[in-house]
Amino acid sequence: MSRVLIAGCGDVGGELARRLLADGHEVYGLRRRVHLLPAGVRPVAADLQDPDSLRAVPDRLDAVCYAAAADRRSPEGYRSAYVDGPRNLLRAAGRSSRLQRVLYTSSTRVYPQHAGEWVDEDSPTGGDDYARILLEGEAVVHDNAASTVVVRLAGIYGPGRTRLVDRVRAGEPCSPAYTNRIHRDDCAGLLRHLLPLERPLPLYLGADHEPATQCEVMRWIAPRLGLPAPAPTGTREPPGGKRCRNARLVASGYAFEHRSFRDGYGALLGDAPGLDAARRTPAP
């Protein structure tokens, strides 16, 4: 059994906590509103932006999972969540713990490619201020903790995260650009997988097996809601966006619960899970 602290124990962190509790771990959840923590999680009422409040971080921790997200979409909000927050937490935890593993959730936003290219952990990164801040946060965590594993997550969907379903219901148009996604349960599942993994690599890309254009996803959803297919926006140019490759994560031994958007949205909409995803192969 390990003593694990999940910082930012909300949607993804809460699902991870439930799974770690089922595995027999002692799980601490750090957030401002601790009454929202799942049952069985030991509360740590603190603010990642307030170093004094982080005196509440328990000692003798074995691992930390940093899953906090920005509470406002601005460079300042991103810096608070992805740079200052992990720096403050790791300094606090390092006073009384010799951490064996630190997991840090970043984003595939760090990839600036936009012409349909395939990207993986070795692809060039950069781009706008948000991407640079995310990369700075990754560096902060690697500099402040040994055995750090960064996971760059694609767009998260799942219970309570139904933006594309809502867009189809509203009759909004769709983009022909490639999009990448990962179900909330697979976010928690891969973090649970990486936590005890022997000799993990320092970086993994977290996306399902099948990048798809937004139009393809929304047009798959529409008939299941009894609605007409959405019209595309823009011109008939080749799709933009990027396609995220998950081969490194799969090679580590992780098996996705929702291999494609068909699995994940099928489960959300009451369709048969795995409708045709079993015939699909992982990204090349």
CSV table of C-alpha atoms in Angstrom, one decimal:
chain,number,residue,atom,x,y,z
A,1,MET,CA,0.0,0.0,0.0
A,2,SER,CA,1.2,3.5,-0.9
A,3,ARG,CA,0.4,6.9,0.5
A,4,VAL,CA,-0.7,9.0,-2.5
A,5,LEU,CA,-1.7,12.6,-2.7
A,6,ILE,CA,-3.9,13.8,-5.6
A,7,ALA,CA,-3.6,17.5,-6.1
A,8,GLY,CA,-6.6,18.9,-7.9
A,9,CYS,CA,-8.8,16.0,-6.9
A,10,GLY,CA,-11.8,16.9,-9.1
A,11,ASP,CA,-13.2,15.1,-12.1
A,12,VAL,CA,-10.2,13.1,-13.3
A,13,GLY,CA,-8.5,13.1,-9.9
A,14,GLY,CA,-11.6,11.9,-8.2
A,15,GLU,CA,-12.0,9.0,-10.5
A,16,LEU,CA,-8.3,8.1,-10.0
A,17,ALA,CA,-8.8,8.3,-6.2
A,18,ARG,CA,-11.7,5.8,-6.4
A,19,ARG,CA,-9.6,3.4,-8.3
A,20,LEU,CA,-6.6,3.7,-6.0
A,21,LEU,CA,-8.8,3.2,-3.0
A,22,ALA,CA,-10.1,0.0,-4.6
A,23,ASP,CA,-6.5,-1.1,-5.0
A,24,GLY,CA,-5.9,-0.6,-1.3
A,25,HIS,CA,-3.9,2.6,-1.3
A,26,GLU,CA,-4.1,5.4,1.3
A,27,VAL,CA,-5.4,8.3,-0.8
A,28,TYR,CA,-5.3,12.0,0.1
A,29,GLY,CA,-7.2,14.6,-2.0
A,30,LEU,CA,-6.1,18.2,-2.1
A,31,ARG,CA,-8.6,20.8,-3.1
A,32,ARG,CA,-10.2,23.9,-1.6
A,33,ARG,CA,-13.7,22.4,-1.3
A,34,VAL,CA,-12.9,19.1,0.3
A,35,HIS,CA,-16.6,18.2,0.9
A,36,LEU,CA,-16.7,17.3,-2.8
A,37,LEU,CA,-14.0,14.5,-2.4
A,38,PRO,CA,-15.1,10.9,-3.1
A,39,ALA,CA,-15.9,8.8,0.0
A,40,GLY,CA,-12.8,7.3,1.6
A,41,VAL,CA,-10.4,10.0,0.4
A,42,ARG,CA,-8.6,11.8,3.2
A,43,PRO,CA,-9.1,15.5,2.8
A,44,VAL,CA,-6.4,18.1,2.5
A,45,ALA,CA,-8.0,21.5,2.5
A,46,ALA,CA,-5.4,23.8,0.8
A,47,ASP,CA,-4.9,26.2,-2.0
A,48,LEU,CA,-2.1,25.4,-4.5
A,49,GLN,CA,-1.5,29.2,-4.8
A,50,ASP,CA,-1.1,29.7,-1.1
A,51,PRO,CA,2.2,28.2,0.2
A,52,ASP,CA,1.1,28.7,3.8
A,53,SER,CA,-2.0,26.5,3.3
A,54,LEU,CA,0.2,23.7,1.9
A,55,ARG,CA,1.5,23.1,5.4
A,56,ALA,CA,-1.5,20.8,5.5
A,57,VAL,CA,0.2,18.4,3.1
A,58,PRO,CA,0.7,15.1,4.9
A,59,ASP,CA,4.2,13.7,5.5
A,60,ARG,CA,5.6,10.3,4.4
A,61,LEU,CA,4.0,10.5,1.0
A,62,ASP,CA,5.1,7.9,-1.6
A,63,ALA,CA,3.6,9.6,-4.6
A,64,VAL,CA,1.9,12.7,-5.9
A,65,CYS,CA,-0.4,13.1,-8.8
A,66,TYR,CA,-0.8,16.7,-10.0
A,67,ALA,CA,-4.1,16.8,-11.9
A,68,ALA,CA,-5.1,20.5,-11.2
A,69,ALA,CA,-6.6,22.5,-14.1
A,70,ALA,CA,-6.7,26.2,-14.8
A,71,ASP,CA,-9.8,27.9,-13.3
A,72,ARG,CA,-9.7,30.7,-15.9
A,73,ARG,CA,-8.6,30.7,-19.5
A,74,SER,CA,-5.9,33.3,-19.5
A,75,PRO,CA,-2.1,33.2,-19.4
A,76,GLU,CA,-2.2,34.2,-15.7
A,77,GLY,CA,-4.7,31.4,-15.0
A,78,TYR,CA,-2.5,28.9,-16.8
A,79,ARG,CA,0.6,30.0,-15.0
A,80,SER,CA,-1.1,29.7,-11.6
A,81,ALA,CA,-2.3,26.2,-12.3
A,82,TYR,CA,0.5,24.7,-14.3
A,83,VAL,CA,3.7,26.4,-13.0
A,84,ASP,CA,3.2,28.0,-9.6
A,85,GLY,CA,0.9,25.3,-8.3
A,86,PRO,CA,3.2,22.3,-8.9
A,87,ARG,CA,6.2,24.3,-7.7
A,88,ASN,CA,4.5,25.2,-4.4
A,89,LEU,CA,3.2,21.7,-3.9
A,90,LEU,CA,6.5,19.9,-4.6
A,91,ARG,CA,8.4,22.2,-2.2
A,92,ALA,CA,5.8,21.5,0.5
A,93,ALA,CA,5.8,17.8,-0.1
A,94,GLY,CA,9.6,17.6,-0.3
A,95,ARG,CA,10.0,18.8,3.3
A,96,SER,CA,8.7,15.6,4.8
A,97,SER,CA,8.5,13.0,2.0
A,98,ARG,CA,10.9,11.1,-0.3
A,99,LEU,CA,8.6,10.8,-3.3
A,100,GLN,CA,9.0,7.7,-5.4
A,101,ARG,CA,6.8,9.0,-8.2
A,102,VAL,CA,5.3,12.3,-9.4
A,103,LEU,CA,2.7,12.3,-12.1
A,104,TYR,CA,1.9,15.6,-13.8
A,105,THR,CA,-0.9,16.1,-16.3
A,106,SER,CA,-0.1,18.5,-19.1
A,107,SER,CA,-1.8,19.0,-22.5
A,108,THR,CA,-1.3,18.2,-26.2
A,109,ARG,CA,-1.8,21.9,-26.7
A,110,VAL,CA,2.0,22.1,-26.6
A,111,TYR,CA,2.1,20.8,-30.2
A,112,PRO,CA,1.7,23.7,-32.7
A,113,GLN,CA,1.2,21.4,-35.7
A,114,HIS,CA,-2.0,22.3,-37.6
A,115,ALA,CA,-1.8,20.6,-41.1
A,116,GLY,CA,-3.0,17.1,-40.1
A,117,GLU,CA,0.5,15.9,-39.1
A,118,TRP,CA,1.0,13.0,-36.7
A,119,VAL,CA,2.7,14.0,-33.4
A,120,ASP,CA,4.2,12.0,-30.6
A,121,GLU,CA,6.5,12.5,-27.6
A,122,ASP,CA,9.4,13.4,-29.9
A,123,SER,CA,7.6,16.0,-32.1
A,124,PRO,CA,8.5,19.7,-31.9
A,125,THR,CA,6.6,21.7,-29.4
A,126,GLY,CA,5.9,25.4,-28.9
A,127,GLY,CA,3.4,27.9,-30.2
A,128,ASP,CA,1.4,30.4,-28.2
A,129,ASP,CA,1.7,31.7,-24.7
A,130,TYR,CA,-0.4,28.8,-23.3
A,131,ALA,CA,1.8,26.2,-24.9
A,132,ARG,CA,5.0,27.9,-23.5
A,133,ILE,CA,3.5,28.0,-20.0
A,134,LEU,CA,2.6,24.3,-20.1
A,135,LEU,CA,6.1,23.4,-21.2
A,136,GLU,CA,7.5,25.6,-18.4
A,137,GLY,CA,5.3,23.7,-15.9
A,138,GLU,CA,6.6,20.4,-17.2
A,139,ALA,CA,10.2,21.6,-16.7
A,140,VAL,CA,9.4,22.8,-13.2
A,141,VAL,CA,8.1,19.4,-12.2
A,142,HIS,CA,11.1,17.5,-13.8
A,143,ASP,CA,13.5,19.9,-12.0
A,144,ASN,CA,11.9,19.6,-8.6
A,145,ALA,CA,11.2,15.8,-8.3
A,146,ALA,CA,12.9,12.6,-9.2
A,147,SER,CA,11.0,9.9,-11.1
A,148,THR,CA,8.6,12.4,-12.7
A,149,VAL,CA,6.2,11.3,-15.4
A,150,VAL,CA,4.5,13.9,-17.5
A,151,VAL,CA,1.3,12.9,-19.4
A,152,ARG,CA,0.1,15.2,-22.2
A,153,LEU,CA,-3.6,14.7,-22.3
A,154,ALA,CA,-5.8,15.3,-25.4
A,155,GLY,CA,-9.3,16.8,-25.0
A,156,ILE,CA,-11.1,15.1,-22.2
A,157,TYR,CA,-14.7,14.0,-22.5
A,158,GLY,CA,-17.0,11.8,-20.5
A,159,PRO,CA,-19.7,12.2,-17.8
A,160,GLY,CA,-20.4,15.9,-17.4
A,161,ARG,CA,-18.1,16.7,-20.4
A,162,THR,CA,-20.4,16.5,-23.3
A,163,ARG,CA,-19.5,19.7,-25.3
A,164,LEU,CA,-19.8,18.0,-28.7
A,165,VAL,CA,-23.1,16.3,-27.9
A,166,ASP,CA,-24.4,19.7,-26.8
A,167,ARG,CA,-23.2,21.2,-30.1
A,168,VAL,CA,-25.0,18.6,-32.1
A,169,ARG,CA,-28.2,19.2,-30.0
A,170,ALA,CA,-27.9,22.9,-30.7
A,171,GLY,CA,-27.6,22.4,-34.4
A,172,GLU,CA,-24.2,24.0,-34.6
A,173,PRO,CA,-21.8,23.4,-37.5
A,174,CYS,CA,-18.7,21.2,-37.3
A,175,SER,CA,-15.1,21.7,-38.1
A,176,PRO,CA,-13.3,19.6,-40.7
A,177,ALA,CA,-10.1,19.8,-38.7
A,178,TYR,CA,-8.6,16.7,-36.9
A,179,THR,CA,-9.3,16.5,-33.2
A,180,ASN,CA,-7.9,14.2,-30.5
A,181,ARG,CA,-9.7,13.1,-27.3
A,182,ILE,CA,-9.5,10.8,-24.3
A,183,HIS,CA,-12.3,9.6,-22.1
A,184,ARG,CA,-12.2,10.7,-18.4
A,185,ASP,CA,-12.0,7.1,-17.3
A,186,ASP,CA,-8.9,6.5,-19.5
A,187,CYS,CA,-7.3,9.6,-18.0
A,188,ALA,CA,-7.7,8.0,-14.6
A,189,GLY,CA,-6.9,4.6,-15.9
A,190,LEU,CA,-3.5,5.5,-17.4
A,191,LEU,CA,-2.5,7.5,-14.3
A,192,ARG,CA,-3.3,4.5,-12.2
A,193,HIS,CA,-1.2,2.4,-14.7
A,194,LEU,CA,1.8,4.7,-14.6
A,195,LEU,CA,1.9,5.2,-10.8
A,196,PRO,CA,3.6,1.8,-10.0
A,197,LEU,CA,5.2,1.2,-13.4
A,198,GLU,CA,8.8,0.2,-13.2
A,199,ARG,CA,11.2,2.3,-15.1
A,200,PRO,CA,8.6,4.5,-16.9
A,201,LEU,CA,9.7,7.0,-19.5
A,202,PRO,CA,9.5,10.7,-18.5
A,203,LEU,CA,6.8,11.6,-21.0
A,204,TYR,CA,3.7,10.0,-22.5
A,205,LEU,CA,1.0,11.3,-24.8
A,206,GLY,CA,-2.5,10.5,-23.6
A,207,ALA,CA,-5.0,10.2,-26.5
A,208,ASP,CA,-7.2,7.4,-27.7
A,209,HIS,CA,-6.5,5.2,-30.8
A,210,GLU,CA,-8.4,7.2,-33.4
A,211,PRO,CA,-7.9,10.9,-34.2
A,212,ALA,CA,-10.9,12.1,-36.2
A,213,THR,CA,-12.2,15.3,-37.6
A,214,GLN,CA,-14.7,17.1,-35.5
A,215,CYS,CA,-17.3,16.6,-38.3
A,216,GLU,CA,-16.7,12.8,-38.2
A,217,VAL,CA,-17.4,12.7,-34.5
A,218,MET,CA,-20.4,15.0,-34.5
A,219,ARG,CA,-21.9,13.2,-37.6
A,220,TRP,CA,-21.6,9.9,-35.7
A,221,ILE,CA,-23.4,11.4,-32.7
A,222,ALA,CA,-26.2,13.1,-34.6
A,223,PRO,CA,-28.2,10.0,-35.7
A,224,ARG,CA,-28.0,8.5,-32.2
A,225,LEU,CA,-29.8,11.6,-31.0
A,226,GLY,CA,-32.3,11.4,-33.9
A,227,LEU,CA,-30.9,14.7,-35.3
A,228,PRO,CA,-29.6,15.7,-38.8
A,229,ALA,CA,-25.9,15.6,-39.5
A,230,PRO,CA,-24.2,19.0,-38.9
A,231,ALA,CA,-23.0,21.0,-41.7
A,232,PRO,CA,-19.2,21.7,-42.0
A,233,THR,CA,-17.7,25.1,-41.5
A,234,GLY,CA,-15.2,26.7,-43.8
A,235,THR,CA,-14.0,25.5,-47.2
A,236,ARG,CA,-13.2,22.1,-48.7
A,237,GLU,CA,-9.5,22.4,-48.0
A,238,PRO,CA,-7.6,19.4,-46.5
A,239,PRO,CA,-8.2,18.9,-42.8
A,240,GLY,CA,-6.2,20.9,-40.4
A,241,GLY,CA,-5.3,20.2,-36.8
A,242,LYS,CA,-3.0,17.4,-35.7
A,243,ARG,CA,-3.2,13.7,-35.0
A,244,CYS,CA,-1.8,12.4,-31.7
A,245,ARG,CA,-0.1,9.0,-31.6
A,246,ASN,CA,-0.4,6.9,-28.4
A,247,ALA,CA,2.1,4.1,-29.3
A,248,ARG,CA,4.4,4.8,-26.4
A,249,LEU,CA,1.6,4.5,-23.8
A,250,VAL,CA,0.3,1.3,-25.4
A,251,ALA,CA,3.8,-0.1,-25.4
A,252,SER,CA,4.0,0.5,-21.7
A,253,GLY,CA,1.2,-2.0,-21.2
A,254,TYR,CA,-1.9,0.3,-20.9
A,255,ALA,CA,-5.1,-1.1,-22.4
A,256,PHE,CA,-7.7,1.6,-23.2
A,257,GLU,CA,-11.2,1.3,-21.9
A,258,HIS,CA,-12.5,3.5,-24.7
A,259,ARG,CA,-10.4,2.9,-27.8
A,260,SER,CA,-12.1,5.5,-29.9
A,261,PHE,CA,-14.9,8.1,-29.8
A,262,ARG,CA,-17.3,5.4,-30.8
A,263,ASP,CA,-16.7,3.5,-27.6
A,264,GLY,CA,-16.7,6.6,-25.3
A,265,TYR,CA,-19.7,8.5,-26.8
A,266,GLY,CA,-21.5,5.2,-27.3
A,267,ALA,CA,-21.3,4.6,-23.6
A,268,LEU,CA,-22.4,8.2,-22.9
A,269,LEU,CA,-25.4,7.9,-25.2
A,270,GLY,CA,-26.4,4.4,-24.2
A,271,ASP,CA,-25.1,2.7,-27.3
A,272,ALA,CA,-23.4,-0.7,-27.2
A,273,PRO,CA,-19.8,-0.1,-25.9
A,274,GLY,CA,-17.2,-1.2,-28.5
A,275,LEU,CA,-19.7,-1.0,-31.3
A,276,ASP,CA,-17.0,-1.3,-34.0
A,277,ALA,CA,-13.9,-0.1,-32.2
A,278,ALA,CA,-12.7,-3.7,-31.9
A,279,ARG,CA,-12.0,-3.7,-35.6
A,280,ARG,CA,-9.9,-0.6,-35.3
A,281,THR,CA,-6.2,-0.7,-34.8
A,282,PRO,CA,-4.0,1.7,-32.8
A,283,ALA,CA,-2.6,4.8,-34.5
A,284,PRO,CA,0.5,4.0,-36.6
